[in-house]
Amino acid sequence: MVKHTATSVVTIERFIIEQERLHPEATGELSGILYDLALAAKMIANKVRSAGLADILGSAEQENVQGEVQQKLDVFANETIIKALDHGGRLCAMASEEEPDIIPIPEGFKCGKYVLLFDPLDGSSNIDVNVPVGTIFSVVRKITRGARGEMEDLLQPGRRQVAAGYVIYGSSTMLVYTTGQGAHGFTLDPSIGEFLLSHPDIKIPERGRYLSVNDSYENDWADPVKQLMRSYRGIGGVRKPLSVRYVGSLVADFHRNLLGGGVFCYPANRRSPNGKLRLLYEANPLAFVVEQAGGLATDGKQRIVDVNPTELHQRTPLFIGSRSEVEAASAMLAERPLTAAV
Ligand code: AHG
Ligand code: MN
Ligand code: MN
């Protein structure tokens, strides 16, 4: 990584260019995808900031003063990302949590050698109550031979990701990404509209302080999961208790644990035998980021990034965060059935 002094202002553009120079073989296509994502993030951030005014200015699905129908924020985020990335000639296909099928590159635009998978607005049920939401993204290389992207290009294990990251629309907007050379965070300076390097080479604390889990599902968890959660809480005296923090926006919970140390868990339960979170749009990209920061991510049986996806909207149990806590999850769950047999 290029070293910067404390006083140098490093925009995301400059950082991406400097990272690219470390790879003489790079064509700049991946950098282009990251710029486009940063642009989409700024547009979404702008919209999220005024979301609370929807009731005053006209709520979703009502006509606004210009006679346009206002879109729901997750639909807006989805379309913003597609429009920011479909024409650059760098992608051959996309997939979004909000779309049932592969999103093709429109006829007439050039196709490139990468594929983008994304969750346009994570935690969208929190919008109405002014709680942080996010965007999550993952980039893999095209593996099929034809000009256009196919399902096979989308269904690749997370270890093949070439870039991944997330944006958190919180008290400030931050973008955190990795291309496999550490995880780096940028904070949006709204006065100049630039993402500035604020958290170079993030390292997650080895031991966690926080436990993020929705324990209203406790009755539906398998016994080993119940046992694991009790041990995180310090019951039995084996370990120091973690403090419980659960926002209900994965990005927000993940981000807090990444910076402060902790583990986010969304186990399988009797009603959702594979948990809730999506392997391709949520688990894989955050797993790449956390591993680059020195942490771990597992479904309880194997590394998240080693899971071979079989369908686009596949769900997975997720235990992600500080090394010591995720190792405890693997130790407790590895030999047990993945789905919640209660
Ligand atoms: P999304 O808004 O993209 O559908 O994701 C919501 C997810 C995730 O952000 C969060 O961690 C989880 O749902 C919360 O689920 P529970 O309400 O079941 O705890
Ligand atoms: Mn989500
Ligand atoms: Mn979503």
mmCIF file of C-alpha atoms and ligand atoms in Angstrom:
data_model
loop_
_atom_site.group_PDB
_atom_site.id
_atom_site.type_symbol
_atom_site.label_atom_id
_atom_site.label_comp_id
_atom_site.label_asym_id
_atom_site.label_seq_id
_atom_site.Cartn_x
_atom_site.Cartn_y
_atom_site.Cartn_z
ATOM 1 C CA MET A 1 0.000 0.000 0.000
ATOM 2 C CA VAL A 2 1.170 3.540 -0.775
ATOM 3 C CA LYS A 3 1.972 5.397 2.474
ATOM 4 C CA HIS A 4 0.300 8.751 2.999
ATOM 5 C CA THR A 5 1.241 11.363 5.559
ATOM 6 C CA ALA A 6 -1.330 12.463 8.082
ATOM 7 C CA THR A 7 -1.772 15.770 6.276
ATOM 8 C CA SER A 8 -2.220 14.496 2.735
ATOM 9 C CA VAL A 9 -5.791 14.635 1.440
ATOM 10 C CA VAL A 10 -6.434 11.415 -0.404
ATOM 11 C CA THR A 11 -9.599 11.230 -2.468
ATOM 12 C CA ILE A 12 -11.010 7.839 -3.357
ATOM 13 C CA GLU A 13 -9.999 8.520 -6.973
ATOM 14 C CA ARG A 14 -6.370 9.093 -6.032
ATOM 15 C CA PHE A 15 -6.342 6.022 -3.809
ATOM 16 C CA ILE A 16 -7.810 3.784 -6.508
ATOM 17 C CA ILE A 17 -5.282 5.064 -9.082
ATOM 18 C CA GLU A 18 -2.383 4.482 -6.681
ATOM 19 C CA GLN A 19 -3.617 0.962 -5.925
ATOM 20 C CA GLU A 20 -3.952 0.264 -9.636
ATOM 21 C CA ARG A 21 -0.351 1.359 -10.283
ATOM 22 C CA LEU A 22 0.790 -1.445 -7.997
ATOM 23 C CA HIS A 23 -0.508 -3.793 -10.731
ATOM 24 C CA PRO A 24 1.182 -3.001 -14.046
ATOM 25 C CA GLU A 25 -1.109 -5.506 -15.805
ATOM 26 C CA ALA A 26 -4.285 -3.693 -14.660
ATOM 27 C CA THR A 27 -6.453 -2.290 -17.446
ATOM 28 C CA GLY A 28 -8.262 0.252 -15.280
ATOM 29 C CA GLU A 29 -11.604 -1.488 -15.711
ATOM 30 C CA LEU A 30 -11.932 -2.459 -12.069
ATOM 31 C CA SER A 31 -11.013 1.081 -11.045
ATOM 32 C CA GLY A 32 -13.760 2.357 -13.322
ATOM 33 C CA ILE A 33 -16.305 0.123 -11.591
ATOM 34 C CA LEU A 34 -15.236 1.463 -8.195
ATOM 35 C CA TYR A 35 -15.532 5.110 -9.361
ATOM 36 C CA ASP A 36 -19.000 4.414 -10.726
ATOM 37 C CA LEU A 37 -20.022 2.789 -7.445
ATOM 38 C CA ALA A 38 -18.729 5.803 -5.515
ATOM 39 C CA LEU A 39 -20.828 8.063 -7.752
ATOM 40 C CA ALA A 40 -23.951 5.918 -7.215
ATOM 41 C CA ALA A 41 -23.249 5.987 -3.449
ATOM 42 C CA LYS A 42 -23.204 9.806 -3.472
ATOM 43 C CA MET A 43 -26.511 9.913 -5.323
ATOM 44 C CA ILE A 44 -28.113 7.441 -2.906
ATOM 45 C CA ALA A 45 -26.653 9.274 0.130
ATOM 46 C CA ASN A 46 -28.241 12.457 -1.097
ATOM 47 C CA LYS A 47 -31.641 10.800 -1.390
ATOM 48 C CA VAL A 48 -31.345 9.014 1.979
ATOM 49 C CA ARG A 49 -30.588 12.346 3.671
ATOM 50 C CA SER A 50 -33.912 13.782 2.575
ATOM 51 C CA ALA A 51 -35.926 10.590 3.190
ATOM 52 C CA GLY A 52 -37.484 12.016 6.356
ATOM 53 C CA LEU A 53 -38.950 14.844 4.309
ATOM 54 C CA ALA A 54 -40.983 12.418 2.212
ATOM 55 C CA ASP A 55 -44.115 12.995 4.287
ATOM 56 C CA ILE A 56 -43.754 16.724 3.853
ATOM 57 C CA LEU A 57 -42.749 16.706 0.207
ATOM 58 C CA GLY A 58 -44.919 13.709 -0.782
ATOM 59 C CA SER A 59 -44.419 10.083 0.227
ATOM 60 C CA ALA A 60 -43.525 7.125 -1.963
ATOM 61 C CA GLU A 61 -46.012 6.300 -4.677
ATOM 62 C CA GLN A 62 -47.645 9.732 -4.370
ATOM 63 C CA GLU A 63 -47.160 12.341 -7.022
ATOM 64 C CA ASN A 64 -44.740 15.092 -6.123
ATOM 65 C CA VAL A 65 -45.095 18.712 -7.121
ATOM 66 C CA GLN A 66 -43.613 18.057 -10.542
ATOM 67 C CA GLY A 67 -46.271 15.403 -11.135
ATOM 68 C CA GLU A 68 -43.655 12.627 -10.904
ATOM 69 C CA VAL A 69 -44.399 9.575 -8.816
ATOM 70 C CA GLN A 70 -41.853 9.332 -6.003
ATOM 71 C CA GLN A 71 -40.021 6.062 -5.807
ATOM 72 C CA LYS A 72 -39.401 3.998 -2.739
ATOM 73 C CA LEU A 73 -35.816 4.405 -1.661
ATOM 74 C CA ASP A 74 -34.816 0.807 -2.320
ATOM 75 C CA VAL A 75 -36.166 1.039 -5.857
ATOM 76 C CA PHE A 76 -34.320 4.324 -6.330
ATOM 77 C CA ALA A 77 -31.066 2.823 -5.027
ATOM 78 C CA ASN A 78 -31.443 -0.204 -7.277
ATOM 79 C CA GLU A 79 -32.024 1.873 -10.400
ATOM 80 C CA THR A 80 -29.290 4.343 -9.523
ATOM 81 C CA ILE A 81 -26.678 1.600 -9.316
ATOM 82 C CA ILE A 82 -27.859 -0.059 -12.535
ATOM 83 C CA LYS A 83 -27.831 3.243 -14.422
ATOM 84 C CA ALA A 84 -24.432 4.256 -13.045
ATOM 85 C CA LEU A 85 -22.845 0.973 -14.128
ATOM 86 C CA ASP A 86 -24.620 -0.451 -17.167
ATOM 87 C CA HIS A 87 -22.981 1.664 -19.866
ATOM 88 C CA GLY A 88 -19.291 1.743 -18.906
ATOM 89 C CA GLY A 89 -18.261 -1.311 -20.932
ATOM 90 C CA ARG A 90 -16.710 -2.933 -17.870
ATOM 91 C CA LEU A 91 -19.523 -5.263 -16.794
ATOM 92 C CA CYS A 92 -21.111 -8.156 -18.653
ATOM 93 C CA ALA A 93 -24.008 -8.651 -16.212
ATOM 94 C CA MET A 94 -25.335 -7.607 -12.832
ATOM 95 C CA ALA A 95 -27.519 -9.126 -10.134
ATOM 96 C CA SER A 96 -29.389 -7.321 -7.378
ATOM 97 C CA GLU A 97 -31.218 -8.401 -4.264
ATOM 98 C CA GLU A 98 -34.150 -6.406 -5.618
ATOM 99 C CA GLU A 99 -34.348 -8.184 -8.994
ATOM 100 C CA PRO A 100 -35.442 -11.795 -9.497
ATOM 101 C CA ASP A 101 -33.116 -12.557 -12.410
ATOM 102 C CA ILE A 102 -29.782 -11.642 -13.962
ATOM 103 C CA ILE A 103 -29.665 -7.980 -15.070
ATOM 104 C CA PRO A 104 -28.274 -7.937 -18.603
ATOM 105 C CA ILE A 105 -26.235 -5.086 -20.042
ATOM 106 C CA PRO A 106 -28.606 -3.283 -22.439
ATOM 107 C CA GLU A 107 -28.187 -3.961 -26.166
ATOM 108 C CA GLY A 108 -25.980 -1.327 -27.696
ATOM 109 C CA PHE A 109 -23.594 -1.047 -24.734
ATOM 110 C CA LYS A 110 -20.264 -2.828 -24.740
ATOM 111 C CA CYS A 111 -19.811 -5.790 -22.396
ATOM 112 C CA GLY A 112 -16.731 -6.092 -20.209
ATOM 113 C CA LYS A 113 -15.025 -8.788 -18.191
ATOM 114 C CA TYR A 114 -16.587 -8.224 -14.757
ATOM 115 C CA VAL A 115 -19.848 -9.013 -12.990
ATOM 116 C CA LEU A 116 -21.418 -6.886 -10.230
ATOM 117 C CA LEU A 117 -23.691 -8.245 -7.493
ATOM 118 C CA PHE A 118 -25.298 -5.869 -5.010
ATOM 119 C CA ASP A 119 -27.789 -5.206 -2.233
ATOM 120 C CA PRO A 120 -28.887 -1.686 -3.184
ATOM 121 C CA LEU A 121 -30.376 -0.727 0.168
ATOM 122 C CA ASP A 122 -29.635 -2.903 3.141
ATOM 123 C CA GLY A 123 -31.801 -2.396 6.222
ATOM 124 C CA SER A 124 -34.432 -0.581 4.199
ATOM 125 C CA SER A 125 -37.118 -1.164 6.840
ATOM 126 C CA ASN A 126 -35.116 1.236 9.035
ATOM 127 C CA ILE A 127 -35.497 4.194 6.691
ATOM 128 C CA ASP A 128 -38.749 5.363 8.239
ATOM 129 C CA VAL A 129 -37.156 5.683 11.675
ATOM 130 C CA ASN A 130 -33.958 7.443 10.636
ATOM 131 C CA VAL A 131 -31.610 4.549 11.395
ATOM 132 C CA PRO A 132 -28.486 3.923 9.238
ATOM 133 C CA VAL A 133 -28.891 1.880 6.073
ATOM 134 C CA GLY A 134 -26.336 0.763 3.508
ATOM 135 C CA THR A 135 -25.379 -0.596 0.111
ATOM 136 C CA ILE A 136 -23.297 -3.767 -0.309
ATOM 137 C CA PHE A 137 -21.405 -4.782 -3.467
ATOM 138 C CA SER A 138 -19.309 -7.619 -4.850
ATOM 139 C CA VAL A 139 -17.314 -7.869 -8.094
ATOM 140 C CA VAL A 140 -16.166 -11.102 -9.745
ATOM 141 C CA ARG A 141 -14.515 -11.844 -13.096
ATOM 142 C CA LYS A 142 -16.516 -13.261 -15.978
ATOM 143 C CA ILE A 143 -15.678 -16.937 -16.545
ATOM 144 C CA THR A 144 -17.868 -17.901 -19.518
ATOM 145 C CA ARG A 145 -16.682 -17.381 -23.096
ATOM 146 C CA GLY A 146 -19.627 -15.663 -24.770
ATOM 147 C CA ALA A 147 -19.855 -11.887 -25.070
ATOM 148 C CA ARG A 148 -22.636 -11.534 -22.494
ATOM 149 C CA GLY A 149 -22.672 -12.589 -18.877
ATOM 150 C CA GLU A 150 -24.465 -15.780 -17.902
ATOM 151 C CA MET A 151 -25.783 -17.277 -14.682
ATOM 152 C CA GLU A 152 -22.521 -19.216 -14.285
ATOM 153 C CA ASP A 153 -20.652 -15.912 -14.062
ATOM 154 C CA LEU A 154 -22.842 -14.828 -11.171
ATOM 155 C CA LEU A 155 -22.780 -18.090 -9.235
ATOM 156 C CA GLN A 156 -19.134 -18.024 -8.166
ATOM 157 C CA PRO A 157 -17.805 -18.650 -4.664
ATOM 158 C CA GLY A 158 -16.793 -15.590 -2.671
ATOM 159 C CA ARG A 159 -13.090 -16.453 -2.756
ATOM 160 C CA ARG A 160 -13.139 -15.420 -6.430
ATOM 161 C CA GLN A 161 -14.204 -11.849 -5.621
ATOM 162 C CA VAL A 162 -11.824 -9.234 -6.993
ATOM 163 C CA ALA A 163 -13.441 -6.356 -5.151
ATOM 164 C CA ALA A 164 -16.143 -5.948 -2.535
ATOM 165 C CA GLY A 165 -17.359 -3.406 -0.059
ATOM 166 C CA TYR A 166 -20.203 -1.432 1.385
ATOM 167 C CA VAL A 167 -21.481 2.067 1.907
ATOM 168 C CA ILE A 168 -23.031 3.114 5.199
ATOM 169 C CA TYR A 169 -25.422 6.052 5.148
ATOM 170 C CA GLY A 170 -25.026 7.017 8.796
ATOM 171 C CA SER A 171 -24.236 10.205 10.680
ATOM 172 C CA SER A 172 -21.715 10.516 7.882
ATOM 173 C CA THR A 173 -21.568 8.466 4.692
ATOM 174 C CA MET A 174 -18.671 6.038 4.510
ATOM 175 C CA LEU A 175 -17.508 3.688 1.784
ATOM 176 C CA VAL A 176 -15.336 0.732 2.779
ATOM 177 C CA TYR A 177 -13.855 -1.519 0.112
ATOM 178 C CA THR A 178 -11.197 -4.078 -0.613
ATOM 179 C CA THR A 179 -9.531 -5.353 -3.745
ATOM 180 C CA GLY A 180 -7.558 -7.893 -1.752
ATOM 181 C CA GLN A 181 -4.924 -5.475 -0.464
ATOM 182 C CA GLY A 182 -6.450 -4.569 2.847
ATOM 183 C CA ALA A 183 -9.770 -2.957 3.688
ATOM 184 C CA HIS A 184 -9.908 0.821 3.398
ATOM 185 C CA GLY A 185 -12.535 3.325 4.513
ATOM 186 C CA PHE A 186 -13.461 6.689 3.005
ATOM 187 C CA THR A 187 -15.737 9.335 4.497
ATOM 188 C CA LEU A 188 -17.856 11.530 2.271
ATOM 189 C CA ASP A 189 -17.144 15.223 2.739
ATOM 190 C CA PRO A 190 -20.525 16.597 1.682
ATOM 191 C CA SER A 191 -19.191 20.122 1.254
ATOM 192 C CA ILE A 192 -16.989 19.054 -1.654
ATOM 193 C CA GLY A 193 -18.802 15.852 -2.666
ATOM 194 C CA GLU A 194 -15.672 13.694 -2.352
ATOM 195 C CA PHE A 195 -14.942 10.483 -0.479
ATOM 196 C CA LEU A 196 -11.703 11.102 1.473
ATOM 197 C CA LEU A 197 -9.479 8.379 2.894
ATOM 198 C CA SER A 198 -10.265 8.300 6.615
ATOM 199 C CA HIS A 199 -9.641 4.675 7.667
ATOM 200 C CA PRO A 200 -6.654 3.188 5.790
ATOM 201 C CA ASP A 201 -5.943 -0.509 6.267
ATOM 202 C CA ILE A 202 -8.683 -1.270 8.794
ATOM 203 C CA LYS A 203 -7.919 -4.081 11.247
ATOM 204 C CA ILE A 204 -10.723 -5.623 13.272
ATOM 205 C CA PRO A 205 -9.818 -6.228 16.931
ATOM 206 C CA GLU A 206 -8.856 -9.869 17.478
ATOM 207 C CA ARG A 207 -11.377 -10.187 20.312
ATOM 208 C CA GLY A 208 -14.866 -8.759 20.166
ATOM 209 C CA ARG A 209 -16.626 -6.287 22.432
ATOM 210 C CA TYR A 210 -20.055 -6.624 20.842
ATOM 211 C CA LEU A 211 -22.564 -9.339 20.023
ATOM 212 C CA SER A 212 -25.101 -8.495 17.318
ATOM 213 C CA VAL A 213 -27.931 -11.003 17.106
ATOM 214 C CA ASN A 214 -31.725 -10.955 17.016
ATOM 215 C CA ASP A 215 -32.457 -13.223 19.938
ATOM 216 C CA SER A 216 -36.207 -13.118 19.502
ATOM 217 C CA TYR A 217 -35.543 -16.237 17.390
ATOM 218 C CA GLU A 218 -34.036 -18.068 20.340
ATOM 219 C CA ASN A 219 -36.876 -20.583 20.683
ATOM 220 C CA ASP A 220 -36.334 -21.591 17.079
ATOM 221 C CA TRP A 221 -32.552 -21.995 17.249
ATOM 222 C CA ALA A 222 -30.876 -25.394 17.413
ATOM 223 C CA ASP A 223 -29.340 -26.245 20.796
ATOM 224 C CA PRO A 224 -25.687 -25.617 19.795
ATOM 225 C CA VAL A 225 -26.646 -22.092 18.659
ATOM 226 C CA LYS A 226 -28.375 -21.424 21.981
ATOM 227 C CA GLN A 227 -25.238 -22.683 23.737
ATOM 228 C CA LEU A 228 -22.991 -20.455 21.611
ATOM 229 C CA MET A 229 -25.070 -17.370 22.402
ATOM 230 C CA ARG A 230 -24.975 -18.174 26.110
ATOM 231 C CA SER A 231 -21.201 -18.426 25.970
ATOM 232 C CA TYR A 232 -20.956 -15.053 24.136
ATOM 233 C CA ARG A 233 -22.981 -13.589 26.978
ATOM 234 C CA GLY A 234 -20.506 -14.946 29.480
ATOM 235 C CA ILE A 235 -22.931 -17.493 30.955
ATOM 236 C CA GLY A 236 -20.933 -20.366 32.420
ATOM 237 C CA GLY A 237 -17.997 -18.048 33.074
ATOM 238 C CA VAL A 238 -15.835 -19.356 30.191
ATOM 239 C CA ARG A 239 -15.462 -15.947 28.572
ATOM 240 C CA LYS A 240 -15.929 -12.276 29.312
ATOM 241 C CA PRO A 241 -19.480 -11.291 28.308
ATOM 242 C CA LEU A 242 -19.953 -9.361 25.088
ATOM 243 C CA SER A 243 -22.252 -6.346 25.024
ATOM 244 C CA VAL A 244 -25.344 -6.772 22.861
ATOM 245 C CA ARG A 245 -25.825 -4.227 20.064
ATOM 246 C CA TYR A 246 -28.351 -4.897 17.292
ATOM 247 C CA VAL A 247 -29.420 -2.209 14.830
ATOM 248 C CA GLY A 248 -31.188 -4.500 12.366
ATOM 249 C CA SER A 249 -29.243 -3.065 9.432
ATOM 250 C CA LEU A 250 -26.526 -5.569 8.644
ATOM 251 C CA VAL A 251 -24.224 -2.863 7.290
ATOM 252 C CA ALA A 252 -24.532 -0.798 10.478
ATOM 253 C CA ASP A 253 -24.036 -3.774 12.781
ATOM 254 C CA PHE A 254 -21.113 -5.041 10.704
ATOM 255 C CA HIS A 255 -19.446 -1.626 10.531
ATOM 256 C CA ARG A 256 -19.588 -1.086 14.291
ATOM 257 C CA ASN A 257 -18.115 -4.527 14.910
ATOM 258 C CA LEU A 258 -15.430 -4.034 12.254
ATOM 259 C CA LEU A 259 -14.162 -0.883 13.935
ATOM 260 C CA GLY A 260 -14.841 -1.796 17.576
ATOM 261 C CA GLY A 261 -14.540 -5.586 17.542
ATOM 262 C CA GLY A 262 -17.441 -7.981 17.734
ATOM 263 C CA VAL A 263 -19.462 -10.690 16.068
ATOM 264 C CA PHE A 264 -22.651 -10.462 14.022
ATOM 265 C CA CYS A 265 -24.740 -13.647 13.962
ATOM 266 C CA TYR A 266 -27.759 -14.580 11.892
ATOM 267 C CA PRO A 267 -28.107 -18.305 12.555
ATOM 268 C CA ALA A 268 -30.489 -20.717 10.894
ATOM 269 C CA ASN A 269 -33.731 -21.112 12.776
ATOM 270 C CA ARG A 270 -36.702 -23.439 12.563
ATOM 271 C CA ARG A 271 -38.708 -21.009 10.454
ATOM 272 C CA SER A 272 -35.770 -19.965 8.226
ATOM 273 C CA PRO A 273 -33.633 -23.095 7.860
ATOM 274 C CA ASN A 274 -30.876 -21.198 6.021
ATOM 275 C CA GLY A 275 -31.124 -17.976 7.972
ATOM 276 C CA LYS A 276 -32.160 -14.792 6.211
ATOM 277 C CA LEU A 277 -29.128 -13.168 4.675
ATOM 278 C CA ARG A 278 -28.143 -13.632 1.057
ATOM 279 C CA LEU A 279 -24.883 -15.308 0.215
ATOM 280 C CA LEU A 280 -24.101 -13.334 -2.941
ATOM 281 C CA TYR A 281 -25.228 -9.829 -1.974
ATOM 282 C CA GLU A 282 -24.548 -9.693 1.760
ATOM 283 C CA ALA A 283 -22.445 -12.523 3.196
ATOM 284 C CA ASN A 284 -19.753 -12.849 0.504
ATOM 285 C CA PRO A 285 -18.814 -9.174 0.134
ATOM 286 C CA LEU A 286 -18.695 -8.579 3.894
ATOM 287 C CA ALA A 287 -16.720 -11.814 4.329
ATOM 288 C CA PHE A 288 -14.089 -10.538 1.869
ATOM 289 C CA VAL A 289 -13.861 -7.229 3.736
ATOM 290 C CA VAL A 290 -13.656 -8.821 7.184
ATOM 291 C CA GLU A 291 -10.988 -11.339 6.134
ATOM 292 C CA GLN A 292 -8.909 -8.505 4.688
ATOM 293 C CA ALA A 293 -9.254 -6.784 8.049
ATOM 294 C CA GLY A 294 -8.022 -9.871 9.892
ATOM 295 C CA GLY A 295 -11.421 -11.251 10.899
ATOM 296 C CA LEU A 296 -13.423 -14.295 9.819
ATOM 297 C CA ALA A 297 -16.809 -15.272 8.396
ATOM 298 C CA THR A 298 -18.428 -18.707 8.524
ATOM 299 C CA ASP A 299 -21.816 -20.306 7.987
ATOM 300 C CA GLY A 300 -20.976 -22.499 10.973
ATOM 301 C CA LYS A 301 -19.495 -25.278 8.860
ATOM 302 C CA GLN A 302 -17.201 -23.608 6.371
ATOM 303 C CA ARG A 303 -15.729 -20.266 5.404
ATOM 304 C CA ILE A 304 -18.452 -18.190 3.755
ATOM 305 C CA VAL A 305 -16.190 -17.511 0.751
ATOM 306 C CA ASP A 306 -15.826 -21.262 0.120
ATOM 307 C CA VAL A 307 -19.561 -21.908 -0.253
ATOM 308 C CA ASN A 308 -20.441 -22.848 -3.843
ATOM 309 C CA PRO A 309 -23.608 -20.953 -4.752
ATOM 310 C CA THR A 310 -26.314 -22.806 -6.640
ATOM 311 C CA GLU A 311 -28.881 -20.034 -6.912
ATOM 312 C CA LEU A 312 -28.873 -16.269 -7.168
ATOM 313 C CA HIS A 313 -30.887 -15.513 -4.042
ATOM 314 C CA GLN A 314 -29.403 -18.274 -1.901
ATOM 315 C CA ARG A 315 -29.570 -17.619 1.832
ATOM 316 C CA THR A 316 -26.943 -18.580 4.356
ATOM 317 C CA PRO A 317 -26.479 -18.594 8.113
ATOM 318 C CA LEU A 318 -23.795 -16.029 8.972
ATOM 319 C CA PHE A 319 -21.312 -15.587 11.823
ATOM 320 C CA ILE A 320 -18.929 -12.746 10.979
ATOM 321 C CA GLY A 321 -16.481 -10.519 12.806
ATOM 322 C CA SER A 322 -13.549 -10.780 15.197
ATOM 323 C CA ARG A 323 -11.392 -13.863 14.814
ATOM 324 C CA SER A 324 -11.743 -15.201 18.329
ATOM 325 C CA GLU A 325 -15.571 -15.025 18.369
ATOM 326 C CA VAL A 326 -16.008 -16.540 14.907
ATOM 327 C CA GLU A 327 -13.588 -19.345 15.775
ATOM 328 C CA ALA A 328 -15.772 -20.045 18.828
ATOM 329 C CA ALA A 329 -18.805 -20.287 16.514
ATOM 330 C CA SER A 330 -17.023 -22.719 14.187
ATOM 331 C CA ALA A 331 -15.855 -24.842 17.100
ATOM 332 C CA MET A 332 -19.375 -25.044 18.503
ATOM 333 C CA LEU A 333 -21.236 -25.571 15.226
ATOM 334 C CA ALA A 334 -18.869 -27.396 12.862
ATOM 335 C CA GLU A 335 -19.975 -30.903 13.728
ATOM 336 C CA ARG A 336 -23.680 -30.082 13.997
ATOM 337 C CA PRO A 337 -26.248 -29.948 11.194
ATOM 338 C CA LEU A 338 -26.238 -26.558 9.465
ATOM 339 C CA THR A 339 -30.003 -26.237 9.339
ATOM 340 C CA ALA A 340 -31.870 -25.848 12.567
ATOM 341 C CA ALA A 341 -33.199 -29.231 13.542
ATOM 342 C CA VAL A 342 -34.862 -28.577 16.867
HETATM 343 P P1 AHG B 1 -32.629 -5.847 3.518
HETATM 344 O O1 AHG B 1 -33.193 -4.553 4.034
HETATM 345 O O2 AHG B 1 -31.568 -5.648 2.467
HETATM 346 O O3 AHG B 1 -33.706 -6.826 3.097
HETATM 347 O O4 AHG B 1 -31.819 -6.556 4.701
HETATM 348 C C1 AHG B 1 -32.390 -6.646 5.982
HETATM 349 C C2 AHG B 1 -31.551 -7.595 6.756
HETATM 350 C C3 AHG B 1 -30.281 -7.046 7.381
HETATM 351 O O5 AHG B 1 -29.952 -5.743 7.078
HETATM 352 C C4 AHG B 1 -30.496 -7.209 8.862
HETATM 353 O O6 AHG B 1 -29.318 -7.606 9.473
HETATM 354 C C5 AHG B 1 -31.551 -8.257 8.952
HETATM 355 O O7 AHG B 1 -32.324 -8.106 7.790
HETATM 356 C C6 AHG B 1 -32.439 -8.118 10.161
HETATM 357 O O8 AHG B 1 -33.331 -9.182 10.185
HETATM 358 P P2 AHG B 1 -34.241 -9.489 11.464
HETATM 359 O O9 AHG B 1 -35.299 -8.419 11.509
HETATM 360 O O10 AHG B 1 -34.810 -10.848 11.208
HETATM 361 O O11 AHG B 1 -33.356 -9.479 12.685
HETATM 362 MN MN MN B 2 -29.775 -6.540 3.009
HETATM 363 MN MN MN B 3 -31.823 -4.795 0.480
#
